[in-house]
mmCIF file of C-alpha atoms in Angstrom:
data_model
loop_
_atom_site.group_PDB
_atom_site.id
_atom_site.type_symbol
_atom_site.label_atom_id
_atom_site.label_comp_id
_atom_site.label_asym_id
_atom_site.label_seq_id
_atom_site.Cartn_x
_atom_site.Cartn_y
_atom_site.Cartn_z
ATOM 1 C CA MET A 1 183.466 167.020 23.169
ATOM 2 C CA SER A 2 185.065 169.004 20.404
ATOM 3 C CA ARG A 3 183.847 172.773 20.004
ATOM 4 C CA LYS A 4 182.266 171.447 16.516
ATOM 5 C CA ALA A 5 180.211 169.120 18.007
ATOM 6 C CA ASP A 6 179.573 171.149 21.068
ATOM 7 C CA ARG A 7 178.065 173.844 18.501
ATOM 8 C CA GLN A 8 176.043 171.205 16.819
ATOM 9 C CA THR A 9 174.274 170.093 20.162
ATOM 10 C CA ALA A 10 173.720 173.747 21.013
ATOM 11 C CA ALA A 11 171.965 174.234 17.456
ATOM 12 C CA LEU A 12 170.156 170.920 17.913
ATOM 13 C CA HIS A 13 168.945 171.961 21.732
ATOM 14 C CA ALA A 14 167.769 175.341 20.654
ATOM 15 C CA GLU A 15 165.812 173.976 17.335
ATOM 16 C CA ILE A 16 164.431 171.645 20.063
ATOM 17 C CA ILE A 17 163.442 174.380 22.269
ATOM 18 C CA GLU A 18 162.044 176.512 19.527
ATOM 19 C CA ALA A 19 159.563 173.452 18.445
ATOM 20 C CA LEU A 20 158.805 172.450 21.945
ATOM 21 C CA PRO A 21 155.402 174.363 22.338
ATOM 22 C CA ARG A 22 154.007 173.283 18.992
ATOM 23 C CA VAL A 23 154.918 170.071 19.513
ATOM 24 C CA ARG A 24 153.779 169.632 23.097
ATOM 25 C CA ARG A 25 150.559 171.244 22.023
ATOM 26 C CA PHE A 26 150.128 168.498 19.286
ATOM 27 C CA ALA A 27 151.129 165.579 22.263
ATOM 28 C CA ARG A 28 148.164 167.119 24.041
ATOM 29 C CA GLY A 29 145.890 166.633 21.276
ATOM 30 C CA LEU A 30 147.111 163.459 21.111
ATOM 31 C CA ALA A 31 146.888 162.106 24.564
ATOM 32 C CA GLY A 32 144.032 164.490 25.485
ATOM 33 C CA ASN A 33 145.540 165.056 28.811
ATOM 34 C CA VAL A 34 148.279 167.155 30.421
ATOM 35 C CA ALA A 35 150.311 164.300 32.140
ATOM 36 C CA ASP A 36 150.293 161.735 29.250
ATOM 37 C CA ALA A 37 151.250 164.485 27.004
ATOM 38 C CA ASP A 38 154.305 165.707 29.197
ATOM 39 C CA ASP A 39 155.322 162.048 29.404
ATOM 40 C CA LEU A 40 155.042 161.711 25.197
ATOM 41 C CA LEU A 41 156.791 165.198 25.038
ATOM 42 C CA GLN A 42 159.828 163.809 27.375
ATOM 43 C CA ALA A 43 159.961 160.419 25.276
ATOM 44 C CA THR A 44 159.809 162.516 21.915
ATOM 45 C CA VAL A 45 162.713 164.745 23.035
ATOM 46 C CA GLU A 46 164.392 162.132 24.214
ATOM 47 C CA ARG A 47 164.430 160.161 20.997
ATOM 48 C CA THR A 48 164.925 163.280 19.007
ATOM 49 C CA LEU A 49 168.192 163.723 20.980
ATOM 50 C CA SER A 50 169.480 160.211 20.718
ATOM 51 C CA ARG A 51 168.351 159.150 17.016
ATOM 52 C CA ALA A 52 169.516 160.202 13.669
ATOM 53 C CA ARG A 53 167.249 162.555 11.999
ATOM 54 C CA PRO A 54 166.045 161.755 8.398
ATOM 55 C CA ALA A 55 167.577 164.019 5.867
ATOM 56 C CA ASN A 56 164.461 165.141 4.518
ATOM 57 C CA LEU A 57 162.716 166.521 7.557
ATOM 58 C CA ASP A 58 163.741 169.393 9.752
ATOM 59 C CA VAL A 59 163.836 169.147 13.513
ATOM 60 C CA ALA A 60 160.302 170.339 14.337
ATOM 61 C CA ARG A 61 158.686 168.140 11.489
ATOM 62 C CA TRP A 62 160.961 165.277 13.032
ATOM 63 C CA MET A 63 159.689 165.861 16.164
ATOM 64 C CA PHE A 64 156.413 165.870 15.144
ATOM 65 C CA ARG A 65 156.586 162.176 13.708
ATOM 66 C CA VAL A 66 158.500 160.925 16.651
ATOM 67 C CA CYS A 67 155.766 162.469 18.795
ATOM 68 C CA ARG A 68 153.189 160.643 16.746
ATOM 69 C CA ASN A 69 155.308 157.394 16.657
ATOM 70 C CA LEU A 70 155.633 157.010 20.348
ATOM 71 C CA TRP A 71 152.074 157.680 20.910
ATOM 72 C CA ILE A 72 150.495 154.634 18.621
ATOM 73 C CA ASP A 73 153.004 152.678 20.468
ATOM 74 C CA GLU A 74 152.202 153.924 23.883
ATOM 75 C CA ILE A 75 148.399 153.131 22.973
ATOM 76 C CA ARG A 76 149.581 149.601 21.894
ATOM 77 C CA ALA A 77 151.605 148.797 25.031
ATOM 78 C CA ARG A 78 148.809 150.942 27.313
ATOM 79 C CA ASN A 79 146.302 148.302 25.462
ATOM 80 C CA VAL A 80 148.192 145.080 26.092
ATOM 81 C CA ARG A 81 148.379 146.483 29.862
ATOM 82 C CA ARG A 82 144.635 147.187 30.228
ATOM 83 C CA ASP A 83 143.678 144.008 28.624
ATOM 84 C CA ALA A 84 146.085 142.116 31.320
ATOM 85 C CA ALA A 85 144.904 144.268 34.311
ATOM 86 C CA PRO A 86 141.565 146.130 33.807
ATOM 87 C CA ARG A 87 141.479 147.594 37.271
ATOM 88 C CA VAL A 88 144.930 149.457 36.538
ATOM 89 C CA ALA A 89 143.403 150.561 32.955
ATOM 90 C CA ALA A 90 140.543 152.654 34.544
ATOM 91 C CA GLU A 91 143.343 155.222 36.012
ATOM 92 C CA ASP A 92 145.356 155.110 32.835
ATOM 93 C CA GLU A 93 142.124 156.024 30.892
ATOM 94 C CA GLN A 94 141.271 159.276 32.649
ATOM 95 C CA ILE A 95 140.932 162.250 30.087
ATOM 96 C CA ILE A 96 141.465 165.459 31.279
ATOM 97 C CA GLY A 97 139.428 164.964 34.471
ATOM 98 C CA ASP A 98 141.727 166.872 37.158
ATOM 99 C CA ASP A 99 143.961 168.875 34.695
ATOM 100 C CA ALA A 100 140.791 170.562 33.284
ATOM 101 C CA ALA A 101 141.841 173.606 35.295
ATOM 102 C CA VAL A 102 145.324 173.706 33.567
ATOM 103 C CA LEU A 103 143.865 172.942 30.171
ATOM 104 C CA GLY A 104 141.704 176.112 30.707
ATOM 105 C CA THR A 105 137.729 176.502 30.808
ATOM 106 C CA LEU A 106 134.888 174.024 30.157
ATOM 107 C CA GLY A 107 134.734 174.474 26.642
ATOM 108 C CA ALA A 108 138.085 173.428 26.413
ATOM 109 C CA GLU A 109 137.474 170.325 28.200
ATOM 110 C CA GLU A 110 134.636 169.095 26.361
ATOM 111 C CA VAL A 111 136.556 170.022 23.121
ATOM 112 C CA MET A 112 139.227 167.629 24.354
ATOM 113 C CA SER A 113 136.895 165.207 25.226
ATOM 114 C CA ASP A 114 135.359 164.607 21.898
ATOM 115 C CA LEU A 115 138.624 165.168 20.195
ATOM 116 C CA SER A 116 139.850 162.109 22.399
ATOM 117 C CA GLU A 117 136.863 160.001 21.072
ATOM 118 C CA LEU A 118 138.555 160.236 17.348
ATOM 119 C CA PRO A 119 140.458 157.714 16.311
ATOM 120 C CA ASP A 120 144.349 158.254 16.900
ATOM 121 C CA GLU A 121 145.362 158.664 13.103
ATOM 122 C CA GLN A 122 142.544 161.150 12.433
ATOM 123 C CA ARG A 123 143.406 162.997 15.709
ATOM 124 C CA ALA A 124 146.947 163.268 14.462
ATOM 125 C CA VAL A 125 146.323 164.634 10.792
ATOM 126 C CA LEU A 126 143.359 167.076 12.736
ATOM 127 C CA VAL A 127 145.913 168.642 14.800
ATOM 128 C CA LEU A 128 148.584 168.947 12.593
ATOM 129 C CA VAL A 129 146.636 170.517 9.983
ATOM 130 C CA ALA A 130 143.966 172.289 11.609
ATOM 131 C CA VAL A 131 146.045 173.348 14.782
ATOM 132 C CA GLU A 132 149.482 173.348 13.424
ATOM 133 C CA GLY A 133 148.830 174.663 10.040
ATOM 134 C CA PHE A 134 150.396 171.876 8.105
ATOM 135 C CA ALA A 135 149.837 171.850 4.176
ATOM 136 C CA TYR A 136 148.454 168.418 3.284
ATOM 137 C CA ARG A 137 151.622 167.641 1.503
ATOM 138 C CA GLU A 138 153.814 168.286 4.573
ATOM 139 C CA ALA A 139 151.240 166.306 6.900
ATOM 140 C CA ALA A 140 151.556 163.559 4.811
ATOM 141 C CA GLU A 141 155.490 163.751 4.909
ATOM 142 C CA VAL A 142 155.654 164.044 8.632
ATOM 143 C CA LEU A 143 152.729 161.280 9.187
ATOM 144 C CA GLU A 144 154.228 158.962 6.125
ATOM 145 C CA ILE A 145 150.861 158.372 4.620
ATOM 146 C CA PRO A 146 149.500 159.523 1.159
ATOM 147 C CA ILE A 147 147.932 162.985 0.600
ATOM 148 C CA GLY A 148 144.870 161.381 -0.401
ATOM 149 C CA THR A 149 144.644 159.624 3.013
ATOM 150 C CA VAL A 150 145.189 162.842 4.787
ATOM 151 C CA MET A 151 142.231 164.540 3.110
ATOM 152 C CA SER A 152 140.047 161.632 4.135
ATOM 153 C CA ARG A 153 141.271 161.118 7.745
ATOM 154 C CA LEU A 154 140.967 165.072 8.217
ATOM 155 C CA SER A 155 137.447 165.697 6.839
ATOM 156 C CA ARG A 156 136.038 162.507 8.665
ATOM 157 C CA ALA A 157 137.484 164.079 11.797
ATOM 158 C CA ARG A 158 136.385 167.375 11.356
ATOM 159 C CA ALA A 159 132.941 165.982 10.618
ATOM 160 C CA THR A 160 132.856 164.050 13.480
ATOM 161 C CA LEU A 161 134.270 166.517 15.848
ATOM 162 C CA SER A 162 131.910 169.386 14.404
ATOM 163 C CA GLU A 163 128.702 167.086 14.763
ATOM 164 C CA ARG A 164 129.779 166.792 18.472
ATOM 165 C CA LEU A 165 130.207 169.826 19.539
ATOM 166 C CA ARG A 166 126.918 170.770 17.578
ATOM 167 C CA GLY A 167 125.376 168.404 19.621
ATOM 168 C CA SER A 168 126.913 169.378 22.698
ATOM 169 C CA ASP A 169 126.050 173.016 22.378
ATOM 170 C CA MET B 1 146.249 168.679 -7.024
ATOM 171 C CA THR B 2 146.421 165.962 -9.171
ATOM 172 C CA GLU B 3 143.514 164.044 -10.229
ATOM 173 C CA ARG B 4 144.544 161.692 -7.713
ATOM 174 C CA GLU B 5 144.215 163.845 -4.865
ATOM 175 C CA ARG B 6 141.210 165.875 -5.642
ATOM 176 C CA PRO B 7 138.548 165.505 -2.872
ATOM 177 C CA ARG B 8 136.248 162.500 -3.099
ATOM 178 C CA ASN B 9 133.240 163.934 -1.518
ATOM 179 C CA ASP B 10 131.458 166.819 0.017
ATOM 180 C CA ASP B 11 133.628 166.936 3.409
ATOM 181 C CA GLU B 12 136.881 166.526 1.710
ATOM 182 C CA TRP B 13 136.027 169.448 -0.660
ATOM 183 C CA LEU B 14 134.866 171.641 2.428
ATOM 184 C CA SER B 15 138.042 170.423 4.197
ATOM 185 C CA ALA B 16 140.112 171.519 1.421
ATOM 186 C CA LEU B 17 138.449 174.896 1.128
ATOM 187 C CA ILE B 18 139.090 175.628 4.909
ATOM 188 C CA ASP B 19 142.706 174.660 4.450
ATOM 189 C CA GLY B 20 143.423 176.603 1.322
ATOM 190 C CA GLU B 21 144.005 173.634 -0.616
ATOM 191 C CA LEU B 22 141.751 173.623 -3.617
ATOM 192 C CA ALA B 23 142.774 174.955 -7.107
ATOM 193 C CA PRO B 24 141.540 178.484 -7.907
ATOM 194 C CA ASP B 25 138.956 177.034 -10.481
ATOM 195 C CA ASP B 26 137.915 173.928 -8.187
ATOM 196 C CA GLU B 27 137.666 176.697 -5.217
ATOM 197 C CA ALA B 28 135.206 178.895 -7.349
ATOM 198 C CA LYS B 29 132.827 176.084 -8.346
ATOM 199 C CA LEU B 30 132.727 174.882 -4.827
ATOM 200 C CA ARG B 31 131.933 178.550 -3.613
ATOM 201 C CA ALA B 32 129.192 178.631 -6.160
ATOM 202 C CA ARG B 33 127.609 175.698 -4.993
ATOM 203 C CA LEU B 34 128.046 176.978 -1.177
ATOM 204 C CA ASP B 35 125.533 180.147 -2.789
ATOM 205 C CA ARG B 36 123.200 177.680 -3.780
ATOM 206 C CA GLU B 37 123.328 175.051 -1.229
ATOM 207 C CA PRO B 38 122.328 176.567 2.577
ATOM 208 C CA GLU B 39 122.787 173.232 4.186
ATOM 209 C CA LEU B 40 126.142 172.867 2.630
ATOM 210 C CA ALA B 41 127.165 176.068 3.921
ATOM 211 C CA ALA B 42 125.884 175.606 7.037
ATOM 212 C CA ARG B 43 128.201 172.333 7.540
ATOM 213 C CA LEU B 44 131.127 174.274 6.295
ATOM 214 C CA GLU B 45 130.710 176.604 9.135
ATOM 215 C CA ARG B 46 130.450 173.971 11.582
ATOM 216 C CA MET B 47 133.720 172.480 10.275
ATOM 217 C CA ARG B 48 135.355 176.057 11.051
ATOM 218 C CA SER B 49 133.764 176.374 14.443
ATOM 219 C CA ALA B 50 135.179 172.970 15.454
ATOM 220 C CA ASP B 51 138.656 174.019 14.187
ATOM 221 C CA GLY B 52 138.425 177.425 16.393
ATOM 222 C CA ALA B 53 136.994 175.569 19.286
ATOM 223 C CA LEU B 54 139.969 172.931 18.828
ATOM 224 C CA ARG B 55 142.777 175.484 18.332
ATOM 225 C CA ALA B 56 141.347 177.240 21.849
ATOM 226 C CA ALA B 57 141.143 174.289 23.277
ATOM 227 C CA LEU B 58 144.966 173.266 22.872
ATOM 228 C CA ASP B 59 146.036 176.787 23.147
ATOM 229 C CA ALA B 60 144.545 176.942 26.683
ATOM 230 C CA GLY B 61 147.627 175.600 28.114
ATOM 231 C CA ARG B 62 150.262 177.117 26.070
ATOM 232 C CA ASP B 63 151.729 179.395 29.000
ATOM 233 C CA ASP B 64 152.118 176.223 31.008
ATOM 234 C CA PRO B 65 155.885 175.899 32.241
ATOM 235 C CA MET B 66 157.635 173.489 30.015
ATOM 236 C CA PRO B 67 157.983 169.906 32.194
ATOM 237 C CA ALA B 68 161.118 170.214 34.119
ATOM 238 C CA GLY B 69 162.061 166.923 32.948
ATOM 239 C CA VAL B 70 162.079 167.834 29.436
ATOM 240 C CA MET B 71 163.867 171.030 30.068
ATOM 241 C CA ALA B 72 166.546 169.282 32.073
ATOM 242 C CA LEU B 73 167.116 166.627 28.782
ATOM 243 C CA LEU B 74 168.153 169.707 27.109
ATOM 244 C CA GLN B 75 170.220 171.320 29.883
ATOM 245 C CA SER B 76 171.842 168.238 31.429
ATOM 246 C CA ASP B 77 174.769 168.328 29.315
ATOM 247 C CA ASP B 78 174.599 172.088 29.191
ATOM 248 C CA LYS B 79 172.605 173.619 31.428
ATOM 249 C CA VAL B 80 172.303 176.428 29.365
ATOM 250 C CA VAL B 81 169.278 178.367 27.635
ATOM 251 C CA SER B 82 169.808 180.859 25.448
ATOM 252 C CA LEU B 83 167.411 183.625 25.535
ATOM 253 C CA GLN B 84 168.242 185.340 22.437
ATOM 254 C CA ARG B 85 166.092 184.739 19.483
ATOM 255 C CA PRO B 86 167.277 183.959 16.375
ATOM 256 C CA ASP B 87 164.982 185.928 14.195
ATOM 257 C CA PRO B 88 163.668 189.038 15.668
ATOM 258 C CA ARG B 89 160.554 188.604 13.274
ATOM 259 C CA ARG B 90 159.313 185.682 15.283
ATOM 260 C CA PHE B 91 159.469 187.568 18.211
ATOM 261 C CA PHE B 92 155.787 187.578 18.800
ATOM 262 C CA ASP B 93 155.495 183.993 18.163
ATOM 263 C CA LEU B 94 157.561 183.182 21.094
ATOM 264 C CA PRO B 95 155.318 180.996 23.495
ATOM 265 C CA LEU B 96 155.129 182.076 26.921
ATOM 266 C CA ALA B 97 155.634 178.440 28.106
ATOM 267 C CA MET B 98 158.750 178.238 26.566
ATOM 268 C CA ALA B 99 160.224 181.649 27.849
ATOM 269 C CA ALA B 100 158.734 180.569 31.019
ATOM 270 C CA SER B 101 160.817 177.459 31.021
ATOM 271 C CA ALA B 102 163.986 179.532 30.339
ATOM 272 C CA ALA B 103 163.032 181.639 33.038
ATOM 273 C CA LEU B 104 162.939 178.698 35.664
ATOM 274 C CA ALA B 105 166.279 177.694 34.068
ATOM 275 C CA VAL B 106 167.314 180.836 35.042
ATOM 276 C CA GLY B 107 167.066 180.126 38.482
ATOM 277 C CA PHE B 108 165.238 181.864 41.627
ATOM 278 C CA VAL B 109 168.276 184.327 42.038
ATOM 279 C CA LEU B 110 167.452 186.273 38.847
ATOM 280 C CA ALA B 111 163.760 185.703 39.336
ATOM 281 C CA GLN B 112 164.163 187.692 42.713
ATOM 282 C CA LEU B 113 165.984 190.185 40.949
ATOM 283 C CA TRP B 114 164.212 190.551 37.677
ATOM 284 C CA PRO B 115 160.173 191.201 37.600
ATOM 285 C CA LEU B 116 159.450 187.986 35.513
ATOM 286 C CA GLN B 117 156.004 188.189 34.235
ATOM 287 C CA THR B 118 154.544 184.878 33.539
ATOM 288 C CA GLY B 119 150.849 185.187 34.377
ATOM 289 C CA PRO B 120 148.118 186.465 32.335
ATOM 290 C CA GLY B 121 148.090 189.618 30.936
ATOM 291 C CA GLY B 122 152.285 189.323 31.448
ATOM 292 C CA GLY B 123 153.511 188.631 27.754
ATOM 293 C CA ALA B 124 156.467 187.330 26.266
ATOM 294 C CA GLU B 125 157.742 190.405 25.387
ATOM 295 C CA ARG B 126 157.523 191.614 29.062
ATOM 296 C CA LEU B 127 159.454 188.220 30.273
ATOM 297 C CA LEU B 128 162.390 189.132 27.238
ATOM 298 C CA GLY B 129 162.089 192.639 28.285
ATOM 299 C CA ALA B 130 163.028 191.455 31.962
ATOM 300 C CA SER B 131 165.995 189.852 30.468
ATOM 301 C CA LEU B 132 167.387 193.280 29.898
ATOM 302 C CA ILE B 133 169.243 194.767 32.636
ATOM 303 C CA GLU B 134 168.513 198.387 32.768
ATOM 304 C CA GLU B 135 170.734 201.543 33.249
ATOM 305 C CA GLY B 136 169.713 202.745 36.833
ATOM 306 C CA THR B 137 169.048 199.512 38.910
ATOM 307 C CA SER B 138 171.713 197.883 41.140
ATOM 308 C CA LEU B 139 172.366 194.520 38.915
ATOM 309 C CA HIS B 140 173.124 197.138 36.060
ATOM 310 C CA ALA B 141 175.597 199.122 38.221
ATOM 311 C CA ALA B 142 177.160 195.980 39.754
ATOM 312 C CA VAL B 143 177.765 194.352 36.543
ATOM 313 C CA SER B 144 179.095 197.693 34.912
ATOM 314 C CA THR B 145 181.555 198.754 37.826
ATOM 315 C CA LEU B 146 182.788 195.533 38.748
ATOM 316 C CA PRO B 147 186.458 194.172 37.899
ATOM 317 C CA SER B 148 186.349 190.135 37.242
ATOM 318 C CA GLY B 149 187.005 188.572 40.253
ATOM 319 C CA GLU B 150 185.402 191.098 42.622
ATOM 320 C CA SER B 151 182.012 190.678 44.395
ATOM 321 C CA ALA B 152 179.223 192.541 45.572
ATOM 322 C CA ARG B 153 176.051 191.892 47.053
ATOM 323 C CA VAL B 154 173.001 192.716 44.915
ATOM 324 C CA ASP B 155 169.594 191.968 46.402
ATOM 325 C CA GLY B 156 170.429 189.115 48.612
ATOM 326 C CA ALA B 157 172.797 187.614 45.896
ATOM 327 C CA ALA B 158 176.463 187.469 45.426
ATOM 328 C CA LEU B 159 177.217 189.007 41.832
ATOM 329 C CA THR B 160 180.800 188.153 40.462
ATOM 330 C CA PRO B 161 181.780 188.928 37.257
ATOM 331 C CA ARG B 162 184.248 186.341 36.158
ATOM 332 C CA LEU B 163 185.267 187.372 33.026
ATOM 333 C CA THR B 164 184.853 189.934 30.334
ATOM 334 C CA PHE B 165 185.328 189.253 26.497
ATOM 335 C CA ARG B 166 183.860 190.781 22.906
ATOM 336 C CA ASP B 167 181.379 188.791 20.778
ATOM 337 C CA ALA B 168 182.065 188.154 17.121
ATOM 338 C CA ALA B 169 180.505 191.702 16.501
ATOM 339 C CA GLY B 170 182.914 193.520 18.890
ATOM 340 C CA VAL B 171 180.148 193.831 21.635
ATOM 341 C CA PRO B 172 181.746 193.867 24.900
ATOM 342 C CA CYS B 173 179.912 190.794 27.205
ATOM 343 C CA ARG B 174 180.654 189.453 30.424
ATOM 344 C CA VAL B 175 180.305 186.328 31.967
ATOM 345 C CA VAL B 176 178.681 186.686 35.764
ATOM 346 C CA ASP B 177 177.900 184.339 38.662
ATOM 347 C CA LEU B 178 175.034 185.130 40.493
ATOM 348 C CA ALA B 179 175.211 182.900 43.992
ATOM 349 C CA GLY B 180 172.090 182.289 46.254
ATOM 350 C CA ASP B 181 171.951 180.222 49.057
ATOM 351 C CA GLU B 182 170.898 177.065 47.147
ATOM 352 C CA LEU B 183 171.744 177.662 43.690
ATOM 353 C CA LEU B 184 174.480 179.524 41.339
ATOM 354 C CA THR B 185 173.317 180.984 38.242
ATOM 355 C CA GLU B 186 175.796 182.098 35.625
ATOM 356 C CA VAL B 187 174.677 184.564 32.951
ATOM 357 C CA VAL B 188 176.266 185.977 30.080
ATOM 358 C CA VAL B 189 175.593 189.635 29.483
ATOM 359 C CA CYS B 190 176.631 191.975 26.674
ATOM 360 C CA ARG B 191 176.236 195.643 26.305
ATOM 361 C CA ASP B 192 172.706 196.974 24.497
ATOM 362 C CA GLY B 193 173.147 200.400 24.410
ATOM 363 C CA SER B 194 173.260 201.286 27.562
ATOM 364 C CA ASP B 195 171.853 198.211 29.148
ATOM 365 C CA TRP B 196 173.109 194.476 29.526
ATOM 366 C CA ARG B 197 171.320 192.060 27.692
ATOM 367 C CA VAL B 198 171.188 188.400 28.811
ATOM 368 C CA ARG B 199 172.371 186.308 25.984
ATOM 369 C CA MET B 200 172.643 183.018 27.992
ATOM 370 C CA ALA B 201 172.180 181.508 31.205
ATOM 371 C CA GLY B 202 172.979 178.750 33.148
ATOM 372 C CA TYR B 203 172.391 177.312 36.564
ATOM 373 C CA GLY B 204 173.534 174.384 39.104
ATOM 374 C CA PRO B 205 174.286 174.068 42.666
ATOM 375 C CA PRO B 206 176.401 176.636 44.549
ATOM 376 C CA ARG B 207 180.139 175.674 44.109
ATOM 377 C CA ASP B 208 182.153 175.117 47.428
ATOM 378 C CA ALA B 209 184.095 178.182 46.596
ATOM 379 C CA VAL B 210 187.415 179.370 48.190
ATOM 380 C CA ALA B 211 187.181 183.117 48.284
ATOM 381 C CA GLY B 212 189.139 184.201 45.144
ATOM 382 C CA ASP B 213 189.625 181.379 43.782
ATOM 383 C CA PHE B 214 187.453 180.664 40.287
ATOM 384 C CA GLN B 215 186.657 177.196 40.677
ATOM 385 C CA PRO B 216 184.493 176.080 37.571
ATOM 386 C CA ALA B 217 180.773 175.937 38.869
ATOM 387 C CA PHE B 218 179.737 172.761 37.301
ATOM 388 C CA GLY B 219 182.772 170.499 36.789
ATOM 389 C CA ASP B 220 185.593 171.049 35.168
ATOM 390 C CA ARG B 221 184.291 173.267 32.408
ATOM 391 C CA SER B 222 180.730 175.140 33.088
ATOM 392 C CA ALA B 223 178.099 174.799 30.857
ATOM 393 C CA VAL B 224 178.268 178.720 30.370
ATOM 394 C CA ASP B 225 181.961 178.413 29.315
ATOM 395 C CA ARG B 226 181.509 175.644 26.716
ATOM 396 C CA ALA B 227 178.533 177.421 25.226
ATOM 397 C CA LEU B 228 180.744 180.523 25.171
ATOM 398 C CA ASP B 229 182.627 179.023 22.503
ATOM 399 C CA ALA B 230 179.939 179.687 19.841
ATOM 400 C CA LEU B 231 179.766 183.377 20.879
ATOM 401 C CA ILE B 232 183.175 184.375 21.854
ATOM 402 C CA ALA B 233 185.248 185.753 19.307
ATOM 403 C CA ASP B 234 188.702 185.799 20.681
ATOM 404 C CA ALA B 235 190.228 185.121 23.850
ATOM 405 C CA PRO B 236 188.707 187.139 27.202
ATOM 406 C CA LEU B 237 190.351 190.301 27.435
ATOM 407 C CA GLY B 238 193.206 190.743 29.659
ATOM 408 C CA ARG B 239 192.840 193.158 33.114
ATOM 409 C CA ASP B 240 194.109 196.288 31.206
ATOM 410 C CA GLU B 241 191.814 196.349 28.413
ATOM 411 C CA GLU B 242 188.518 195.362 30.754
ATOM 412 C CA ARG B 243 189.628 198.389 33.299
ATOM 413 C CA ALA B 244 189.978 200.880 30.038
ATOM 414 C CA LEU B 245 186.152 199.773 29.321
ATOM 415 C CA LEU B 246 184.985 199.844 32.994
ATOM 416 C CA GLU B 247 186.519 203.922 33.121
ATOM 417 C CA ARG B 248 185.121 204.636 29.887
ATOM 418 C CA ASP B 249 181.562 202.922 31.117
ATOM 419 C CA TRP B 250 181.833 200.362 28.537
ATOM 420 C CA VAL B 251 182.084 202.574 25.543
ATOM 421 C CA SER B 252 184.875 201.242 22.870
ATOM 422 C CA GLU B 253 187.350 203.286 21.520
#
């Protein structure tokens, strides 16, 4: 590999490493459990390394988009598996559970459980905006949806989550 | 916001307020409504609380080490982790998990030598602090006094400086091997005042070294060697230049 290519690869790796903690948090928000989130994160990094990045996205935003798209693909694949083999699906569907200690307190477990019951697209917007601090325009760009859709999904997600958490007080 | 992007119901208005997405006029009108409508204000607070609970839940795992498989993807080609932060202003954003992963990559030899703190109370700053080889330690003495190619035992590991060079700013740096029983760690350290700061670290299985033979650790050309291309200003220093630096205790002329 040429020196220039080495430098480009090193720079890409550095940007990925810098974004990893945020993308992992996003992956955990989407997946709802540590094991699936780790798999999702690994697939995200693999794809980020192997695919060309859109010119309008920096590496971090590109990773968020890849992560979300992979998760949607994973869910579709999982649903197919679950329909074909319900007994296997029972294991696949574990939420948090054994990973509670890793994720933190019981409160965190409840929140993650409530979060996991939101539709995937609402969850993605909620974590991007409320946790990662994306502006609506940025979230729309990453998720490739109109800003109006960001607003509606976000408000529905917040309303549902706040009511569920209120009910569990 | 354009007309089309204006909130269309109360929950969207409240959300936009939380996210700072309202135009000043709209925000003022909404705040006036909140003053008049306690139920709406209570709903806003519940949404804010939900956000806080969500952030806390997702932050709870921030100190977990990065999955080894993920880090392997980023090191399989280079096996190098840069420990240098590109922007010091963002120092405290450095999640400990990332730093801990970097520490894992550094390997157990360094973990033994340095007091890495990754548990509760051990902040990223302590970990980065640990990437400083401070004056007065046996590690510092070995890095500072051994000519390239000579080895010494430091806390159970064989330490061998491989070469000395200057970075683009003229700061003296060294590539140092730390060989344990099961792992060889290569580090690039550069002078930082009277200390040495770790700039890069790579790791791999120990080479079947012939004494005195600088066989590359990781194939034809080691990961650290390749990464050095981006760091090194010129060719490595010759023995005479290196000896002069050793004798001056690394103070440049």
